[in-house]
PDB file of C-alpha atoms in Angstrom:
ATOM      1  CA  MET W   1      -7.571  -3.736 -25.347  1.00 95.00           C
ATOM      2  CA  ILE W   2      -9.666  -6.537 -23.806  1.00 96.00           C
ATOM      3  CA  ILE W   3     -12.735  -8.305 -25.241  1.00 95.00           C
ATOM      4  CA  ASP W   4     -13.990 -11.079 -23.611  1.00 95.00           C
ATOM      5  CA  THR W   5     -17.322 -12.066 -22.055  1.00 94.00           C
ATOM      6  CA  PHE W   6     -19.489 -12.043 -18.398  1.00 95.00           C
ATOM      7  CA  GLU W   7     -18.440 -15.102 -17.926  1.00 95.00           C
ATOM      8  CA  ASN W   8     -14.323 -14.207 -17.296  1.00 96.00           C
ATOM      9  CA  ALA W   9     -15.580 -10.646 -16.041  1.00 96.00           C
ATOM     10  CA  ALA W  10     -14.015 -11.207 -12.193  1.00 96.00           C
ATOM     11  CA  ARG W  11     -10.484 -11.416 -13.996  1.00 96.00           C
ATOM     12  CA  TYR W  12      -9.970  -8.110 -14.856  1.00 96.00           C
ATOM     13  CA  TYR W  13     -11.450  -7.067 -11.294  1.00 96.00           C
ATOM     14  CA  MET W  14      -7.963  -5.975 -10.539  1.00 95.00           C
ATOM     15  CA  ILE W  15      -6.788  -3.862 -12.889  1.00 95.00           C
ATOM     16  CA  HIS W  16      -9.439  -1.263 -11.251  1.00 95.00           C
ATOM     17  CA  PRO W  17     -11.984  -1.125  -8.342  1.00 92.00           C
ATOM     18  CA  ALA W  18     -14.593   0.135 -10.870  1.00 97.00           C
ATOM     19  CA  LEU W  19     -14.428  -2.202 -13.088  1.00 97.00           C
ATOM     20  CA  GLU W  20     -16.985  -4.966 -11.339  1.00 97.00           C
ATOM     21  CA  ILE W  21     -19.018  -2.154 -10.931  1.00 97.00           C
ATOM     22  CA  VAL W  22     -19.259  -1.057 -14.443  1.00 98.00           C
ATOM     23  CA  LEU W  23     -19.016  -4.856 -15.221  1.00 97.00           C
ATOM     24  CA  ASP W  24     -22.035  -5.833 -12.638  1.00 97.00           C
ATOM     25  CA  TYR W  25     -24.130  -2.901 -13.978  1.00 97.00           C
ATOM     26  CA  MET W  26     -23.627  -3.894 -17.971  1.00 97.00           C
ATOM     27  CA  GLU W  27     -24.256  -7.316 -17.117  1.00 96.00           C
ATOM     28  CA  ASN W  28     -27.383  -7.157 -15.113  1.00 96.00           C
ATOM     29  CA  PHE W  29     -28.891  -4.084 -17.343  1.00 96.00           C
ATOM     30  CA  ASP W  30     -32.828  -4.631 -17.434  1.00 94.00           C
ATOM     31  CA  MET W  31     -33.212  -3.450 -21.112  1.00 92.00           C
ATOM     32  CA  THR W  32     -36.795  -2.613 -20.080  1.00 91.00           C
ATOM     33  CA  GLU W  33     -35.360   0.446 -18.293  1.00 88.00           C
ATOM     34  CA  PHE W  34     -33.881   1.658 -21.201  1.00 94.00           C
ATOM     35  CA  LYS W  35     -33.753   5.585 -21.241  1.00 94.00           C
ATOM     36  CA  GLU W  36     -30.585   7.305 -23.062  1.00 96.00           C
ATOM     37  CA  GLY W  37     -28.086   9.193 -21.156  1.00 96.00           C
ATOM     38  CA  ARG W  38     -26.363   8.750 -18.096  1.00 97.00           C
ATOM     39  CA  VAL W  39     -25.990   7.166 -15.051  1.00 97.00           C
ATOM     40  CA  GLU W  40     -23.813   7.728 -12.146  1.00 97.00           C
ATOM     41  CA  LEU W  41     -22.666   4.936 -10.325  1.00 97.00           C
ATOM     42  CA  ASN W  42     -20.005   6.958  -8.447  1.00 95.00           C
ATOM     43  CA  GLY W  43     -20.366  10.273  -9.583  1.00 93.00           C
ATOM     44  CA  ALA W  44     -18.064  12.097 -12.000  1.00 93.00           C
ATOM     45  CA  ASP W  45     -15.765   8.596 -11.233  1.00 96.00           C
ATOM     46  CA  VAL W  46     -17.688   5.837 -12.717  1.00 97.00           C
ATOM     47  CA  PHE W  47     -20.526   6.397 -15.155  1.00 98.00           C
ATOM     48  CA  VAL W  48     -21.937   4.643 -17.814  1.00 98.00           C
ATOM     49  CA  ASN W  49     -23.895   6.042 -20.937  1.00 97.00           C
ATOM     50  CA  LEU W  50     -26.736   4.484 -22.345  1.00 97.00           C
ATOM     51  CA  MET W  51     -26.394   5.107 -26.348  1.00 96.00           C
ATOM     52  CA  GLU W  52     -28.719   4.579 -28.749  1.00 96.00           C
ATOM     53  CA  GLN W  53     -27.569   5.819 -32.149  1.00 95.00           C
ATOM     54  CA  LYS W  54     -27.111   5.436 -35.706  1.00 96.00           C
ATOM     55  CA  THR W  55     -24.101   3.070 -37.300  1.00 95.00           C
ATOM     56  CA  LYS W  56     -22.324   5.162 -39.477  1.00 95.00           C
ATOM     57  CA  LEU W  57     -20.151   4.202 -42.689  1.00 94.00           C
ATOM     58  CA  GLU W  58     -16.549   3.456 -41.261  1.00 92.00           C
ATOM     59  CA  GLU W  59     -14.927   6.956 -43.219  1.00 91.00           C
ATOM     60  CA  GLU W  60     -17.563   9.323 -41.310  1.00 93.00           C
ATOM     61  CA  ALA W  61     -16.621   7.425 -38.600  1.00 94.00           C
ATOM     62  CA  VAL W  62     -14.080   8.979 -35.891  1.00 95.00           C
ATOM     63  CA  TRP W  63     -10.901   7.997 -34.432  1.00 97.00           C
ATOM     64  CA  GLU W  64     -10.435   8.617 -30.682  1.00 97.00           C
ATOM     65  CA  SER W  65      -8.557   7.832 -27.673  1.00 97.00           C
ATOM     66  CA  HIS W  66      -8.868   9.727 -24.524  1.00 96.00           C
ATOM     67  CA  GLU W  67      -6.140  10.464 -21.182  1.00 96.00           C
ATOM     68  CA  ARG W  68      -8.426  10.028 -18.264  1.00 96.00           C
ATOM     69  CA  TYR W  69     -10.934   7.477 -18.907  1.00 97.00           C
ATOM     70  CA  ILE W  70     -11.121   3.593 -19.307  1.00 97.00           C
ATOM     71  CA  ASP W  71     -13.984   2.835 -21.768  1.00 97.00           C
ATOM     72  CA  ILE W  72     -15.690  -0.330 -21.821  1.00 98.00           C
ATOM     73  CA  HIS W  73     -18.052  -1.118 -24.876  1.00 97.00           C
ATOM     74  CA  TYR W  74     -21.066  -3.068 -23.919  1.00 97.00           C
ATOM     75  CA  LEU W  75     -23.762  -4.016 -27.649  1.00 94.00           C
ATOM     76  CA  LEU W  76     -27.542  -4.582 -25.868  1.00 93.00           C
ATOM     77  CA  GLU W  77     -29.365  -4.687 -29.678  1.00 92.00           C
ATOM     78  CA  GLY W  78     -28.262  -4.238 -33.082  1.00 91.00           C
ATOM     79  CA  GLU W  79     -24.822  -4.773 -35.395  1.00 90.00           C
ATOM     80  CA  GLU W  80     -21.680  -2.432 -35.283  1.00 92.00           C
ATOM     81  CA  LYS W  81     -18.212  -2.862 -35.592  1.00 93.00           C
ATOM     82  CA  ILE W  82     -15.298  -1.480 -33.738  1.00 95.00           C
ATOM     83  CA  LYS W  83     -11.898  -1.070 -34.562  1.00 96.00           C
ATOM     84  CA  TYR W  84      -8.488  -0.517 -32.920  1.00 96.00           C
ATOM     85  CA  ALA W  85      -5.705   1.536 -34.060  1.00 95.00           C
ATOM     86  CA  GLU W  86      -1.985   1.823 -33.121  1.00 92.00           C
ATOM     87  CA  GLU W  87      -0.831   4.724 -32.080  1.00 88.00           C
ATOM     88  CA  TYR W  88       2.048   5.182 -34.483  1.00 89.00           C
ATOM     89  CA  LYS W  89       0.046   4.616 -37.401  1.00 90.00           C
ATOM     90  CA  MET W  90      -2.086   7.645 -36.930  1.00 94.00           C
ATOM     91  CA  ASP W  91      -1.669  11.568 -36.924  1.00 95.00           C
ATOM     92  CA  VAL W  92      -3.749  13.591 -34.119  1.00 96.00           C
ATOM     93  CA  GLU W  93      -6.111  15.694 -36.208  1.00 96.00           C
ATOM     94  CA  VAL W  94      -7.557  17.086 -33.293  1.00 97.00           C
ATOM     95  CA  PRO W  95      -5.224  17.821 -30.306  1.00 97.00           C
ATOM     96  CA  TYR W  96      -6.761  16.577 -26.763  1.00 96.00           C
ATOM     97  CA  ASP W  97      -9.171  18.238 -25.473  1.00 96.00           C
ATOM     98  CA  GLU W  98      -9.563  17.942 -21.545  1.00 94.00           C
ATOM     99  CA  GLU W  99     -13.160  18.795 -21.185  1.00 93.00           C
ATOM    100  CA  LYS W 100     -14.043  16.370 -23.911  1.00 94.00           C
ATOM    101  CA  ASP W 101     -11.148  13.906 -22.517  1.00 95.00           C
ATOM    102  CA  CYS W 102     -10.677  13.245 -26.517  1.00 96.00           C
ATOM    103  CA  THR W 103      -8.026  13.177 -28.981  1.00 97.00           C
ATOM    104  CA  LEU W 104      -9.193  12.640 -32.595  1.00 97.00           C
ATOM    105  CA  PHE W 105      -7.528  11.418 -35.374  1.00 97.00           C
ATOM    106  CA  ALA W 106      -6.470  10.443 -38.653  1.00 95.00           C
ATOM    107  CA  GLY W 107      -5.632   7.831 -40.319  1.00 88.00           C
ATOM    108  CA  SER W 108      -7.079   4.556 -42.493  1.00 76.00           C
ATOM    109  CA  ASP W 109      -5.254   1.669 -40.691  1.00 78.00           C
ATOM    110  CA  GLY W 110      -6.578  -0.097 -38.078  1.00 90.00           C
ATOM    111  CA  MET W 111      -8.216  -3.589 -37.329  1.00 94.00           C
ATOM    112  CA  ASP W 112     -11.653  -4.998 -36.936  1.00 93.00           C
ATOM    113  CA  VAL W 113     -12.740  -5.487 -33.254  1.00 92.00           C
ATOM    114  CA  ASN W 114     -14.274  -8.937 -33.014  1.00 84.00           C
ATOM    115  CA  HIS W 115     -17.434  -8.963 -30.111  1.00 84.00           C
ATOM    116  CA  PRO W 116     -20.452 -10.307 -30.364  1.00 81.00           C
ATOM    117  CA  LYS W 117     -23.139  -9.942 -28.699  1.00 81.00           C
ATOM    118  CA  GLY W 118     -22.666 -10.631 -24.804  1.00 83.00           C
ATOM    119  CA  SER W 119     -18.684  -9.633 -25.288  1.00 91.00           C
ATOM    120  CA  PHE W 120     -17.170  -6.169 -23.943  1.00 97.00           C
ATOM    121  CA  VAL W 121     -14.491  -4.479 -24.528  1.00 97.00           C
ATOM    122  CA  ILE W 122     -12.501  -2.241 -22.454  1.00 98.00           C
ATOM    123  CA  PHE W 123      -9.784   0.395 -24.709  1.00 97.00           C
ATOM    124  CA  PHE W 124      -7.919   1.890 -22.074  1.00 97.00           C
ATOM    125  CA  PRO W 125      -6.126   5.677 -22.191  1.00 95.00           C
ATOM    126  CA  GLY W 126      -4.131   6.159 -25.039  1.00 94.00           C
ATOM    127  CA  GLU W 127      -5.387   3.118 -27.491  1.00 96.00           C
ATOM    128  CA  ILE W 128      -6.971   4.766 -30.132  1.00 97.00           C
ATOM    129  CA  HIS W 129     -10.422   3.536 -31.285  1.00 97.00           C
ATOM    130  CA  LYS W 130     -13.634   3.985 -33.690  1.00 96.00           C
ATOM    131  CA  ALA W 131     -16.856   2.079 -32.562  1.00 96.00           C
ATOM    132  CA  MET W 132     -20.262   2.355 -34.144  1.00 95.00           C
ATOM    133  CA  ILE W 133     -19.620   1.519 -37.338  1.00 95.00           C
ATOM    134  CA  THR W 134     -22.270   0.175 -40.152  1.00 93.00           C
ATOM    135  CA  ASP W 135     -21.419  -3.667 -40.964  1.00 82.00           C
ATOM    136  CA  GLY W 136     -23.534  -3.449 -44.063  1.00 86.00           C
ATOM    137  CA  ILE W 137     -26.322  -1.003 -44.077  1.00 89.00           C
ATOM    138  CA  PRO W 138     -26.459   1.660 -41.328  1.00 92.00           C
ATOM    139  CA  SER W 139     -28.992   0.919 -38.839  1.00 90.00           C
ATOM    140  CA  ARG W 140     -29.943   1.076 -35.111  1.00 94.00           C
ATOM    141  CA  VAL W 141     -27.988   0.489 -31.908  1.00 93.00           C
ATOM    142  CA  ARG W 142     -28.057   0.621 -28.512  1.00 94.00           C
ATOM    143  CA  LYS W 143     -25.154  -0.071 -26.399  1.00 95.00           C
ATOM    144  CA  LEU W 144     -23.460   0.969 -22.780  1.00 97.00           C
ATOM    145  CA  VAL W 145     -20.192   2.458 -22.848  1.00 98.00           C
ATOM    146  CA  GLY W 146     -19.175   2.581 -19.274  1.00 98.00           C
ATOM    147  CA  LYS W 147     -16.712   5.056 -18.075  1.00 98.00           C
ATOM    148  CA  ILE W 148     -14.026   4.825 -14.788  1.00 98.00           C
ATOM    149  CA  ARG W 149     -11.816   7.384 -14.290  1.00 97.00           C
ATOM    150  CA  ILE W 150      -8.216   6.540 -13.620  1.00 93.00           C
ATOM    151  CA  ASP W 151      -6.356   9.889 -12.323  1.00 78.00           C
ATOM    152  CA  GLY W 152      -7.799  10.519  -9.089  1.00 54.00           C
TER     153      GLY W 152
END
């Protein structure tokens, strides 16, 4: 997991060639163009989901991990908490679904991910996380979630 600001984004470009494409798109995103849905930057291999959702209570949010895609979260509007958990502390609740590229987990342990506005969070395959958690009263959030396929 990586948490940082766009000011330092170039530090991470060596991790995957598409990281620069996704982070550049996020940094220069025009809020007047926001429309929920998927924006393909390189077909199914590199895309960004534009999301507008209501945050949930922590016990309603879902622990998940991915195997084929890197996740990059960027909060545009609103307030949300994200949590991160170590795999050995979690139990598989729903086995890996290849079509959704998602494994769901059960467990109550985890740590808060401090991601102030203007920062991005990168979760690598296998890193368990849950997002869209309310930081008090459930509220509307607009965010971008970038996806980079790593299995060719």
